[in-house]
mmCIF file of C-alpha atoms in Angstrom:
data_model
loop_
_atom_site.group_PDB
_atom_site.id
_atom_site.type_symbol
_atom_site.label_atom_id
_atom_site.label_comp_id
_atom_site.label_asym_id
_atom_site.label_seq_id
_atom_site.Cartn_x
_atom_site.Cartn_y
_atom_site.Cartn_z
ATOM 1 C CA MET A 197 -18.062 -4.169 57.594
ATOM 2 C CA SER A 198 -16.843 -6.046 60.695
ATOM 3 C CA ASP A 199 -13.389 -4.593 60.074
ATOM 4 C CA LEU A 200 -14.795 -1.072 60.181
ATOM 5 C CA LEU A 201 -16.817 -1.844 63.305
ATOM 6 C CA PHE A 202 -13.733 -3.178 65.073
ATOM 7 C CA THR A 203 -11.654 -0.138 64.084
ATOM 8 C CA ARG A 204 -14.345 2.290 65.221
ATOM 9 C CA GLY A 205 -14.850 0.298 68.434
ATOM 10 C CA LEU A 206 -11.161 0.589 69.299
ATOM 11 C CA GLN A 207 -11.160 4.263 68.401
ATOM 12 C CA TYR A 208 -14.097 5.233 70.616
ATOM 13 C CA ALA A 209 -13.014 2.903 73.428
ATOM 14 C CA GLY A 210 -9.725 4.793 73.448
ATOM 15 C CA TYR A 211 -11.498 8.148 73.724
ATOM 16 C CA VAL A 212 -13.648 6.855 76.599
ATOM 17 C CA VAL A 213 -10.660 5.473 78.513
ATOM 18 C CA GLU A 214 -8.744 8.742 78.037
ATOM 19 C CA ALA A 215 -11.717 10.623 79.489
ATOM 20 C CA ILE A 216 -11.949 8.154 82.411
ATOM 21 C CA ILE A 217 -8.266 8.681 83.300
ATOM 22 C CA CYS A 218 -8.724 12.456 83.198
ATOM 23 C CA LEU A 219 -11.670 12.160 85.586
ATOM 24 C CA LEU A 220 -9.793 9.725 87.799
ATOM 25 C CA LEU A 221 -6.824 12.071 88.060
ATOM 26 C CA PHE A 222 -8.987 14.992 89.036
ATOM 27 C CA TRP A 223 -10.888 12.811 91.516
ATOM 28 C CA HIS A 224 -9.756 13.513 95.096
ATOM 29 C CA GLY A 225 -6.941 15.732 93.836
ATOM 30 C CA ARG A 226 -4.682 12.987 92.469
ATOM 31 C CA TRP A 227 -3.427 15.404 89.825
ATOM 32 C CA LYS A 228 -1.380 17.233 92.492
ATOM 33 C CA ARG A 229 0.751 14.146 92.980
ATOM 34 C CA LEU A 230 0.904 13.195 89.298
ATOM 35 C CA LYS A 231 1.110 16.573 87.589
ATOM 36 C CA LEU A 232 3.179 15.493 84.571
ATOM 37 C CA LEU A 233 1.037 12.422 83.961
ATOM 38 C CA CYS A 234 -2.082 14.546 84.262
ATOM 39 C CA MET A 235 -0.712 16.982 81.664
ATOM 40 C CA TYR A 236 0.171 14.160 79.283
ATOM 41 C CA VAL A 237 -3.182 12.427 79.573
ATOM 42 C CA GLY A 238 -4.954 15.776 79.191
ATOM 43 C CA ALA A 239 -2.939 16.487 76.039
ATOM 44 C CA LEU A 240 -3.652 12.979 74.760
ATOM 45 C CA PHE A 241 -7.371 13.440 75.297
ATOM 46 C CA LEU A 242 -7.443 16.908 73.706
ATOM 47 C CA LEU A 243 -5.246 16.052 70.712
ATOM 48 C CA ASP A 244 -6.312 12.476 70.061
ATOM 49 C CA GLY A 245 -9.845 12.343 71.417
ATOM 50 C CA VAL A 246 -11.042 15.808 70.400
ATOM 51 C CA ALA A 247 -8.859 17.427 67.725
ATOM 52 C CA ARG A 248 -7.978 14.341 65.674
ATOM 53 C CA SER A 249 -11.507 13.042 65.923
ATOM 54 C CA ALA A 250 -12.896 16.363 64.674
ATOM 55 C CA SER A 251 -10.348 16.480 61.859
ATOM 56 C CA PHE A 252 -11.164 12.900 60.916
ATOM 57 C CA SER A 253 -14.889 13.610 60.802
ATOM 58 C CA PHE A 254 -14.434 16.860 58.873
ATOM 59 C CA PHE A 255 -11.798 15.912 56.289
ATOM 60 C CA GLY A 256 -11.881 12.111 56.149
ATOM 61 C CA GLN A 257 -9.178 9.488 56.529
ATOM 62 C CA GLY A 258 -7.748 9.823 53.037
ATOM 63 C CA SER A 259 -7.421 13.607 53.034
ATOM 64 C CA THR A 260 -4.121 15.457 53.034
ATOM 65 C CA GLN A 261 -5.353 17.768 55.797
ATOM 66 C CA TYR A 262 -5.959 14.885 58.163
ATOM 67 C CA TYR A 263 -2.597 13.371 57.213
ATOM 68 C CA TYR A 264 -0.726 16.552 58.116
ATOM 69 C CA PHE A 265 -2.750 17.160 61.236
ATOM 70 C CA TYR A 266 -2.281 13.601 62.477
ATOM 71 C CA TRP A 267 1.508 13.622 62.183
ATOM 72 C CA VAL A 268 1.869 17.136 63.619
ATOM 73 C CA THR A 269 -0.140 16.097 66.683
ATOM 74 C CA ASP A 270 1.931 12.924 66.814
ATOM 75 C CA VAL A 271 5.099 15.011 67.208
ATOM 76 C CA MET A 272 3.460 16.834 70.103
ATOM 77 C CA LEU A 273 2.498 13.531 71.730
ATOM 78 C CA ALA A 274 6.008 12.135 71.212
ATOM 79 C CA LEU A 275 7.454 15.238 72.872
ATOM 80 C CA GLY A 276 4.965 14.797 75.707
ATOM 81 C CA ALA A 277 5.987 11.137 76.059
ATOM 82 C CA PHE A 278 9.644 12.171 76.259
ATOM 83 C CA LEU A 279 8.839 14.692 78.996
ATOM 84 C CA LEU A 280 6.838 12.017 80.808
ATOM 85 C CA VAL A 281 9.810 9.639 80.694
ATOM 86 C CA CYS A 282 11.960 12.465 82.083
ATOM 87 C CA GLY A 283 9.394 12.927 84.865
ATOM 88 C CA PHE A 284 9.513 9.215 85.691
ATOM 89 C CA PHE A 285 13.326 9.351 85.811
ATOM 90 C CA HIS A 286 13.056 12.329 88.168
ATOM 91 C CA ARG A 287 10.684 10.398 90.392
ATOM 92 C CA ALA A 288 12.968 7.356 90.378
ATOM 93 C CA CYS A 289 15.944 9.522 91.376
ATOM 94 C CA ALA A 290 13.972 11.565 93.918
ATOM 95 C CA GLN A 291 16.165 10.550 96.852
ATOM 96 C CA ASP A 292 19.500 10.929 95.121
ATOM 97 C CA GLU A 293 20.359 14.364 93.808
ATOM 98 C CA LYS A 294 23.702 13.335 92.315
ATOM 99 C CA ARG A 295 22.101 10.571 90.328
ATOM 100 C CA TRP A 296 19.408 12.921 89.091
ATOM 101 C CA ALA A 297 22.059 15.455 88.014
ATOM 102 C CA PHE A 298 23.715 12.759 85.910
ATOM 103 C CA VAL A 299 20.426 11.485 84.485
ATOM 104 C CA ARG A 300 19.347 15.036 83.663
ATOM 105 C CA LEU A 301 22.550 15.560 81.708
ATOM 106 C CA LEU A 302 21.937 12.280 79.925
ATOM 107 C CA LEU A 303 18.365 13.203 78.985
ATOM 108 C CA VAL A 304 19.368 16.637 77.692
ATOM 109 C CA SER A 305 22.122 15.035 75.613
ATOM 110 C CA VAL A 306 19.714 12.456 74.196
ATOM 111 C CA PHE A 307 17.274 15.158 73.140
ATOM 112 C CA THR A 308 20.044 17.236 71.533
ATOM 113 C CA ILE A 309 21.458 14.269 69.616
ATOM 114 C CA VAL A 310 17.996 13.211 68.413
ATOM 115 C CA LEU A 311 17.443 16.748 67.190
ATOM 116 C CA GLY A 312 20.781 16.670 65.366
ATOM 117 C CA VAL A 313 20.214 13.235 63.814
ATOM 118 C CA SER A 314 16.774 14.302 62.620
ATOM 119 C CA ALA A 315 18.222 17.482 61.134
ATOM 120 C CA LEU A 316 20.724 15.353 59.210
ATOM 121 C CA SER A 317 17.835 13.844 57.264
ATOM 122 C CA LEU A 318 17.198 17.290 55.795
ATOM 123 C CA THR A 319 20.484 17.205 53.930
ATOM 124 C CA ARG A 320 18.929 14.629 51.610
ATOM 125 C CA ASN A 321 16.302 17.028 50.446
ATOM 126 C CA TYR A 322 15.914 20.610 51.569
ATOM 127 C CA ALA A 323 12.572 20.871 49.781
ATOM 128 C CA HIS A 324 11.002 18.594 52.414
ATOM 129 C CA LEU A 325 11.987 20.861 55.289
ATOM 130 C CA TYR A 326 8.673 20.614 57.067
ATOM 131 C CA THR A 327 7.340 17.103 56.559
ATOM 132 C CA MET A 328 10.634 15.239 56.462
ATOM 133 C CA PHE A 329 11.970 16.828 59.628
ATOM 134 C CA ILE A 330 8.733 16.404 61.582
ATOM 135 C CA ILE A 331 8.342 12.741 60.725
ATOM 136 C CA GLU A 332 12.008 11.917 61.288
ATOM 137 C CA PHE A 333 12.076 13.792 64.580
ATOM 138 C CA SER A 334 8.867 12.155 65.768
ATOM 139 C CA GLN A 335 10.002 8.636 64.935
ATOM 140 C CA ASN A 336 13.528 9.077 66.336
ATOM 141 C CA LEU A 337 12.118 10.551 69.536
ATOM 142 C CA TYR A 338 9.646 7.705 69.804
ATOM 143 C CA PHE A 339 12.315 5.019 69.567
ATOM 144 C CA SER A 340 14.592 6.951 71.945
ATOM 145 C CA CYS A 341 11.718 6.961 74.444
ATOM 146 C CA LEU A 342 11.455 3.199 73.960
ATOM 147 C CA VAL A 343 15.135 2.711 74.854
ATOM 148 C CA LEU A 344 15.016 5.196 77.747
ATOM 149 C CA ASN A 345 11.883 3.594 79.169
ATOM 150 C CA THR A 346 13.570 0.192 79.083
ATOM 151 C CA LEU A 347 16.608 1.666 80.833
ATOM 152 C CA LEU A 348 14.332 3.197 83.456
ATOM 153 C CA TYR A 349 12.639 -0.125 84.098
ATOM 154 C CA VAL A 350 16.019 -1.844 84.474
ATOM 155 C CA MET A 351 17.129 0.941 86.824
ATOM 156 C CA ILE A 352 14.008 0.523 88.978
ATOM 157 C CA GLN A 353 14.613 -3.204 89.241
ATOM 158 C CA GLN A 354 18.336 -2.821 89.849
ATOM 159 C CA LEU A 355 17.994 -0.200 92.570
ATOM 160 C CA GLU A 356 14.967 -1.986 94.039
ATOM 161 C CA ILE A 357 12.952 1.189 94.223
ATOM 162 C CA GLU A 358 9.796 0.323 96.113
ATOM 163 C CA ASP A 359 7.329 2.400 94.183
ATOM 164 C CA ASP A 360 4.622 0.164 92.752
ATOM 165 C CA GLU A 361 2.793 3.017 91.117
ATOM 166 C CA LEU A 362 5.908 4.165 89.247
ATOM 167 C CA GLY A 363 6.626 0.595 88.192
ATOM 168 C CA LEU A 364 3.131 0.194 86.754
ATOM 169 C CA LEU A 365 3.246 3.566 85.007
ATOM 170 C CA VAL A 366 6.570 2.645 83.387
ATOM 171 C CA CYS A 367 5.168 -0.747 82.373
ATOM 172 C CA GLY A 368 2.168 0.946 80.764
ATOM 173 C CA LEU A 369 4.409 3.235 78.768
ATOM 174 C CA GLY A 370 6.470 0.204 77.783
ATOM 175 C CA VAL A 371 3.379 -1.511 76.378
ATOM 176 C CA GLN A 372 2.747 1.517 74.166
ATOM 177 C CA PHE A 373 6.324 1.783 72.929
ATOM 178 C CA ALA A 374 7.466 -1.824 72.743
ATOM 179 C CA GLY A 375 4.148 -3.233 71.525
ATOM 180 C CA GLU A 376 4.134 -1.228 68.334
ATOM 181 C CA ALA A 377 7.840 -1.794 67.742
ATOM 182 C CA ALA A 378 7.268 -5.538 68.112
ATOM 183 C CA GLY A 379 4.368 -5.370 65.650
ATOM 184 C CA LEU A 380 6.533 -3.507 63.195
ATOM 185 C CA ALA A 381 9.256 -6.110 63.599
ATOM 186 C CA LEU A 382 6.690 -8.841 62.908
ATOM 187 C CA VAL A 383 5.677 -7.131 59.685
ATOM 188 C CA HIS A 384 9.342 -6.849 58.744
ATOM 189 C CA VAL A 385 10.057 -10.507 59.534
ATOM 190 C CA THR A 386 7.082 -11.701 57.490
ATOM 191 C CA TRP A 387 8.136 -9.476 54.561
ATOM 192 C CA GLY A 388 4.957 -7.401 54.828
ATOM 193 C CA GLY A 389 2.648 -10.420 54.976
ATOM 194 C CA ALA A 390 -1.086 -9.793 54.793
ATOM 195 C CA PHE A 391 -1.878 -11.003 58.307
ATOM 196 C CA ALA A 392 0.962 -9.069 59.940
ATOM 197 C CA THR A 393 0.044 -5.933 58.030
ATOM 198 C CA ILE A 394 -3.595 -6.134 59.120
ATOM 199 C CA LEU A 395 -2.500 -6.826 62.697
ATOM 200 C CA PHE A 396 -0.204 -3.814 62.653
ATOM 201 C CA GLY A 397 -3.133 -1.634 61.592
ATOM 202 C CA TYR A 398 -4.958 -2.581 64.800
ATOM 203 C CA LEU A 399 -1.885 -2.632 67.020
ATOM 204 C CA SER A 400 -1.530 1.116 67.561
ATOM 205 C CA PRO A 401 -4.978 1.637 69.184
ATOM 206 C CA ILE A 402 -4.673 -1.680 71.073
ATOM 207 C CA CYS A 403 -1.309 -0.631 72.560
ATOM 208 C CA THR A 404 -2.676 2.778 73.545
ATOM 209 C CA LEU A 405 -5.669 1.088 75.156
ATOM 210 C CA GLY A 406 -3.345 -1.296 76.986
ATOM 211 C CA MET A 407 -1.229 1.591 78.284
ATOM 212 C CA LEU A 408 -4.273 3.531 79.474
ATOM 213 C CA SER A 409 -5.778 0.442 81.156
ATOM 214 C CA ILE A 410 -2.567 -0.193 83.096
ATOM 215 C CA TRP A 411 -2.482 3.443 84.116
ATOM 216 C CA ILE A 412 -6.074 3.252 85.338
ATOM 217 C CA TYR A 413 -5.112 0.305 87.490
ATOM 218 C CA ALA A 414 -1.953 2.083 88.697
ATOM 219 C CA ILE A 415 -3.784 5.257 89.647
ATOM 220 C CA GLY A 416 -6.922 3.699 91.060
ATOM 221 C CA LYS A 417 -5.927 0.396 92.623
ATOM 222 C CA ALA A 418 -2.201 0.202 93.280
ATOM 223 C CA PRO A 419 -1.147 0.857 96.890
ATOM 224 C CA GLN A 420 0.232 4.354 97.117
ATOM 225 C CA GLU A 421 3.599 4.343 98.775
ATOM 226 C CA VAL A 422 6.107 7.054 99.244
ATOM 227 C CA PRO A 423 9.053 6.348 96.929
ATOM 228 C CA VAL A 424 11.862 5.055 99.104
ATOM 229 C CA PRO A 425 15.242 4.048 97.711
ATOM 230 C CA SER A 426 16.203 0.486 98.403
ATOM 231 C CA LYS A 427 19.044 1.099 100.872
ATOM 232 C CA LEU A 428 17.009 3.444 103.034
ATOM 233 C CA GLY A 429 14.069 1.065 102.816
ATOM 234 C CA LYS A 430 16.172 -1.856 103.952
ATOM 235 C CA LYS A 431 17.665 0.144 106.791
ATOM 236 C CA ALA A 432 14.221 1.239 107.959
ATOM 237 C CA ALA A 433 12.976 -2.350 107.819
ATOM 238 C CA LEU A 434 16.010 -3.495 109.843
ATOM 239 C CA LEU A 435 15.438 -0.771 112.424
ATOM 240 C CA GLU A 436 11.779 -1.768 112.709
ATOM 241 C CA ALA A 437 12.753 -5.410 113.116
ATOM 242 C CA VAL A 438 15.317 -4.528 115.843
ATOM 243 C CA ALA A 439 12.773 -2.329 117.636
ATOM 244 C CA ASP A 440 10.218 -5.172 117.603
ATOM 245 C CA MET B 169 33.896 17.194 82.780
ATOM 246 C CA LYS B 170 34.332 13.461 83.190
ATOM 247 C CA LYS B 171 30.686 13.113 84.176
ATOM 248 C CA PHE B 172 29.636 15.144 81.166
ATOM 249 C CA ASN B 173 31.647 12.935 78.810
ATOM 250 C CA LEU B 174 30.160 9.833 80.358
ATOM 251 C CA ALA B 175 26.622 11.195 80.094
ATOM 252 C CA PHE B 176 27.177 12.274 76.501
ATOM 253 C CA SER B 177 28.633 8.891 75.542
ATOM 254 C CA LEU B 178 25.713 7.124 77.161
ATOM 255 C CA ALA B 179 23.287 9.432 75.368
ATOM 256 C CA LEU B 180 25.008 8.720 72.073
ATOM 257 C CA LEU B 181 24.688 5.006 72.767
ATOM 258 C CA VAL B 182 20.987 5.412 73.531
ATOM 259 C CA VAL B 183 20.328 7.338 70.326
ATOM 260 C CA LEU B 184 22.369 4.971 68.181
ATOM 261 C CA THR B 185 20.507 2.030 69.677
ATOM 262 C CA SER B 186 17.161 3.649 69.025
ATOM 263 C CA VAL B 187 18.085 4.555 65.444
ATOM 264 C CA THR B 188 19.346 1.013 64.851
ATOM 265 C CA ILE B 189 16.127 -0.477 66.218
ATOM 266 C CA ARG B 190 14.115 1.857 64.054
ATOM 267 C CA ARG B 191 16.034 0.963 60.913
ATOM 268 C CA SER B 192 15.866 -2.733 61.767
ATOM 269 C CA VAL B 193 12.139 -2.999 62.365
ATOM 270 C CA GLY B 194 10.819 -0.439 59.940
ATOM 271 C CA GLY B 195 13.203 -0.287 57.030
ATOM 272 C CA PHE B 196 10.672 -0.694 54.260
ATOM 273 C CA GLY B 197 7.428 0.727 52.999
ATOM 274 C CA SER B 198 4.504 -0.537 51.005
ATOM 275 C CA GLY B 199 0.920 0.324 50.286
ATOM 276 C CA ALA B 200 -1.009 -0.723 53.344
ATOM 277 C CA GLN B 201 -3.675 0.468 55.722
ATOM 278 C CA ALA B 202 -1.122 2.337 57.784
ATOM 279 C CA PRO B 203 2.118 3.771 56.474
ATOM 280 C CA LEU B 204 4.489 1.034 57.514
ATOM 281 C CA GLY B 205 7.654 1.968 59.308
ATOM 282 C CA MET B 206 5.937 4.708 61.260
ATOM 283 C CA ILE B 207 4.573 4.400 64.757
ATOM 284 C CA ALA B 208 1.984 6.708 66.244
ATOM 285 C CA ILE B 209 0.411 7.341 69.636
ATOM 286 C CA GLY B 210 -3.342 7.392 70.076
ATOM 287 C CA THR B 211 -6.396 5.426 69.049
ATOM 288 C CA SER B 212 -7.476 7.575 66.101
ATOM 289 C CA PRO B 213 -7.221 5.801 62.749
ATOM 290 C CA VAL B 214 -3.892 6.288 61.041
ATOM 291 C CA PRO B 215 -4.329 8.494 57.955
ATOM 292 C CA LEU B 216 -3.826 6.999 54.542
ATOM 293 C CA PRO B 217 -0.768 8.304 52.741
ATOM 294 C CA PRO B 218 -1.544 10.907 50.080
ATOM 295 C CA LEU B 219 -2.053 9.451 46.632
ATOM 296 C CA GLY B 220 0.905 9.374 44.303
ATOM 297 C CA SER B 221 3.533 8.832 46.947
ATOM 298 C CA ALA B 222 4.623 5.632 48.548
ATOM 299 C CA GLY B 223 7.616 6.804 50.556
ATOM 300 C CA ILE B 224 7.822 8.509 53.900
ATOM 301 C CA GLY B 225 6.926 12.130 53.553
ATOM 302 C CA THR B 226 4.317 13.931 51.574
ATOM 303 C CA SER B 227 6.319 15.336 48.707
ATOM 304 C CA PRO B 228 5.752 13.688 45.358
ATOM 305 C CA VAL B 229 8.280 11.127 44.264
ATOM 306 C CA PRO B 230 10.471 12.482 41.406
ATOM 307 C CA LEU B 231 9.855 10.751 38.093
ATOM 308 C CA PRO B 232 12.749 8.993 36.386
ATOM 309 C CA PRO B 233 13.923 10.448 33.053
ATOM 310 C CA LEU B 234 11.922 9.062 30.194
ATOM 311 C CA GLY B 235 13.501 6.535 27.869
ATOM 312 C CA SER B 236 16.357 5.575 30.141
ATOM 313 C CA ALA B 237 16.699 2.619 32.417
ATOM 314 C CA GLY B 238 20.311 2.952 33.555
ATOM 315 C CA ILE B 239 21.612 3.732 37.017
ATOM 316 C CA GLY B 240 22.587 7.332 37.453
ATOM 317 C CA THR B 241 21.154 10.570 36.329
ATOM 318 C CA SER B 242 23.301 11.324 33.289
ATOM 319 C CA PRO B 243 21.479 10.942 30.013
ATOM 320 C CA VAL B 244 22.156 7.665 28.305
ATOM 321 C CA PRO B 245 24.154 8.252 25.039
ATOM 322 C CA LEU B 246 22.292 7.130 21.971
ATOM 323 C CA PRO B 247 24.044 4.622 19.677
ATOM 324 C CA PRO B 248 25.064 5.894 16.211
ATOM 325 C CA LEU B 249 22.315 5.352 13.733
ATOM 326 C CA GLY B 250 22.716 2.550 11.211
ATOM 327 C CA SER B 251 25.441 0.670 13.056
ATOM 328 C CA ALA B 252 25.277 -2.243 15.416
ATOM 329 C CA GLY B 253 28.961 -2.992 15.995
ATOM 330 C CA ILE B 254 31.058 -2.335 19.063
ATOM 331 C CA GLY B 255 32.912 0.888 18.713
ATOM 332 C CA THR B 256 32.069 4.099 17.116
ATOM 333 C CA SER B 257 33.786 3.732 13.740
ATOM 334 C CA PRO B 258 31.405 3.135 10.896
ATOM 335 C CA VAL B 259 31.175 -0.463 9.921
ATOM 336 C CA PRO B 260 32.688 -0.990 6.393
ATOM 337 C CA MET B 261 30.089 -2.201 3.988
ATOM 338 C CA PRO B 262 30.957 -5.407 2.096
ATOM 339 C CA PRO B 263 31.291 -5.084 -1.667
ATOM 340 C CA LEU B 264 28.049 -5.830 -3.353
ATOM 341 C CA GLY B 265 27.773 -9.268 -4.901
ATOM 342 C CA SER B 266 30.693 -10.798 -3.029
ATOM 343 C CA ALA B 267 30.847 -13.095 -0.040
ATOM 344 C CA GLY B 268 34.568 -13.513 0.413
ATOM 345 C CA ILE B 269 36.793 -12.525 3.267
ATOM 346 C CA GLY B 270 38.487 -9.251 2.779
ATOM 347 C CA THR B 271 37.534 -6.099 1.150
ATOM 348 C CA SER B 272 39.046 -6.603 -2.258
ATOM 349 C CA PRO B 273 36.465 -7.208 -4.893
ATOM 350 C CA VAL B 274 36.072 -10.864 -5.618
ATOM 351 C CA PRO B 275 36.779 -11.619 -9.281
ATOM 352 C CA MET B 276 33.611 -12.770 -10.885
ATOM 353 C CA PRO B 277 33.808 -16.004 -12.844
ATOM 354 C CA PRO B 278 33.001 -15.741 -16.515
ATOM 355 C CA LEU B 279 29.352 -16.425 -17.041
ATOM 356 C CA GLY B 280 28.418 -19.707 -18.621
ATOM 357 C CA SER B 281 31.336 -21.733 -17.243
ATOM 358 C CA ALA B 282 31.610 -23.918 -14.144
ATOM 359 C CA GLY B 283 35.160 -25.129 -14.297
ATOM 360 C CA ILE B 284 38.259 -23.769 -12.716
ATOM 361 C CA GLY B 285 39.868 -21.446 -15.068
ATOM 362 C CA THR B 286 38.524 -19.598 -17.964
ATOM 363 C CA SER B 287 39.246 -21.989 -20.757
ATOM 364 C CA PRO B 288 36.332 -23.894 -22.191
ATOM 365 C CA VAL B 289 36.041 -27.465 -20.979
ATOM 366 C CA PRO B 290 37.211 -29.774 -23.827
ATOM 367 C CA MET B 291 34.606 -32.232 -24.819
ATOM 368 C CA PRO B 292 35.745 -35.822 -25.304
ATOM 369 C CA PRO B 293 35.900 -36.952 -28.801
ATOM 370 C CA LEU B 294 33.193 -39.571 -28.845
ATOM 371 C CA GLY B 295 33.907 -42.805 -30.663
ATOM 372 C CA SER B 296 37.499 -42.038 -31.245
ATOM 373 C CA ALA B 297 40.543 -43.360 -29.579
ATOM 374 C CA GLY B 298 43.100 -40.923 -28.535
ATOM 375 C CA ILE B 299 46.715 -41.077 -29.238
ATOM 376 C CA GLY B 300 49.235 -40.891 -26.470
ATOM 377 C CA THR B 301 49.315 -41.758 -22.756
ATOM 378 C CA SER B 302 46.977 -39.180 -21.370
ATOM 379 C CA PRO B 303 43.731 -40.535 -20.073
ATOM 380 C CA VAL B 304 40.730 -39.935 -22.074
ATOM 381 C CA PRO B 305 38.596 -37.296 -20.380
ATOM 382 C CA LEU B 306 35.308 -38.598 -19.100
ATOM 383 C CA PRO B 307 32.263 -37.122 -20.575
ATOM 384 C CA PRO B 308 30.180 -34.912 -18.290
ATOM 385 C CA LEU B 309 27.997 -37.133 -16.071
ATOM 386 C CA GLY B 310 24.261 -36.950 -16.266
ATOM 387 C CA LYS B 311 24.326 -35.315 -19.551
ATOM 388 C CA ALA B 312 21.335 -36.164 -21.594
ATOM 389 C CA GLY B 313 21.642 -36.070 -25.224
ATOM 390 C CA ILE B 314 19.384 -34.179 -27.489
ATOM 391 C CA GLY B 315 17.477 -36.210 -29.926
ATOM 392 C CA THR B 316 16.035 -39.696 -30.001
ATOM 393 C CA SER B 317 18.999 -41.558 -31.357
ATOM 394 C CA PRO B 318 20.582 -44.116 -28.992
ATOM 395 C CA VAL B 319 23.689 -43.188 -27.199
ATOM 396 C CA PRO B 320 26.597 -44.442 -29.300
ATOM 397 C CA MET B 321 28.382 -47.348 -27.653
ATOM 398 C CA PRO B 322 32.077 -47.525 -27.706
ATOM 399 C CA PRO B 323 33.431 -49.428 -30.620
ATOM 400 C CA LEU B 324 33.729 -52.936 -29.256
ATOM 401 C CA GLY B 325 36.532 -55.066 -30.433
ATOM 402 C CA SER B 326 38.635 -52.193 -31.487
ATOM 403 C CA ALA B 327 41.926 -51.708 -29.846
ATOM 404 C CA GLY B 328 43.339 -48.373 -29.389
ATOM 405 C CA ILE B 329 46.903 -47.439 -29.475
ATOM 406 C CA GLY B 330 48.448 -46.902 -26.086
ATOM 407 C CA THR B 331 48.061 -48.242 -22.520
ATOM 408 C CA SER B 332 45.382 -45.962 -21.233
ATOM 409 C CA PRO B 333 42.109 -47.568 -20.226
ATOM 410 C CA VAL B 334 39.303 -47.467 -22.617
ATOM 411 C CA PRO B 335 36.753 -44.825 -21.679
ATOM 412 C CA LEU B 336 33.441 -46.029 -20.344
ATOM 413 C CA PRO B 337 30.356 -45.174 -22.204
ATOM 414 C CA PRO B 338 28.414 -42.188 -20.861
ATOM 415 C CA LEU B 339 25.805 -42.949 -18.202
ATOM 416 C CA SER B 340 22.306 -42.652 -19.432
#
């Protein structure tokens, strides 16, 4: 009984937080500055908070319809997450067109290779054209986003990009990606132990809640600064110091 | 071109890393609340896998061929009926009533005799001294006589002709 209450509590808390972020983004026209994030959160709210919830209520958790619907919407959300990571890379490389040209090539190549690797799984069984490909593609894309997000965070730290909002948004996405991967690793290390398995069941909504909470803080509280690359920022600071 | 190669190599590295991480952390599956090995976005409860399948995917798991437990899909050849030896040649049946080595029929001893050879065992002439140097054959041991008369003792005080020892009286 308490288990069910906790699961439902996490579920509805997630829907509420998704709705709060949507409202926060539309408040005072923040969506103009964060268009891609606004689209992703809107899609998350519509697919997860509305469509999945309706499907869950109508068909039930153990139904095949809900199973298919859940994983199809998960592919859409994984694609959205990949686009969001691309958007964050674009924002990080805003002041350097050459770097962005290289990163864009890299991102296109990653997507193409993920598509190819996922298509390879079909050779094992052509009868599972739909389900096998969708699940493989979704999971491969998810883990590629995890690696790319880590690379982006390292790049932000290495180039000393002074954009607190971007840093927090990337950290939030990292909680979603790395948190679940860590939970999965824990289950693997404990050979599917009972505690780890139960924890993993709760980890997905907890990670999503963590990501959304960090984003709320990033959008609402973090000081909004214009992204300035480190070298230019240092030069400007030196000029200001000389002028003083 | 050089930039493209570099970007493609880096992309390949990223994808290989992600696939390796995925295989490392989620390379198994079991019946659990959530399908293990799969990660999802959102706070909605993860659907239970459809009944009858435990792997990733929704297609039913193919059943193994009945009556076989070997590795591979070829049908297991059945052993020839009535034989348990190694090889496919029929095992030669031993000749009935014989326990010897070899396939030739063992010669049956003549019924009613226990000695070696077919000649009847000569009974010792009781109470008589033999002539010559051959030892007197001992009477069969444990042989109980028929009748109530006492077992005849050897004739004491009589000397036989020859050097052979005097036969002992039969054991009672």
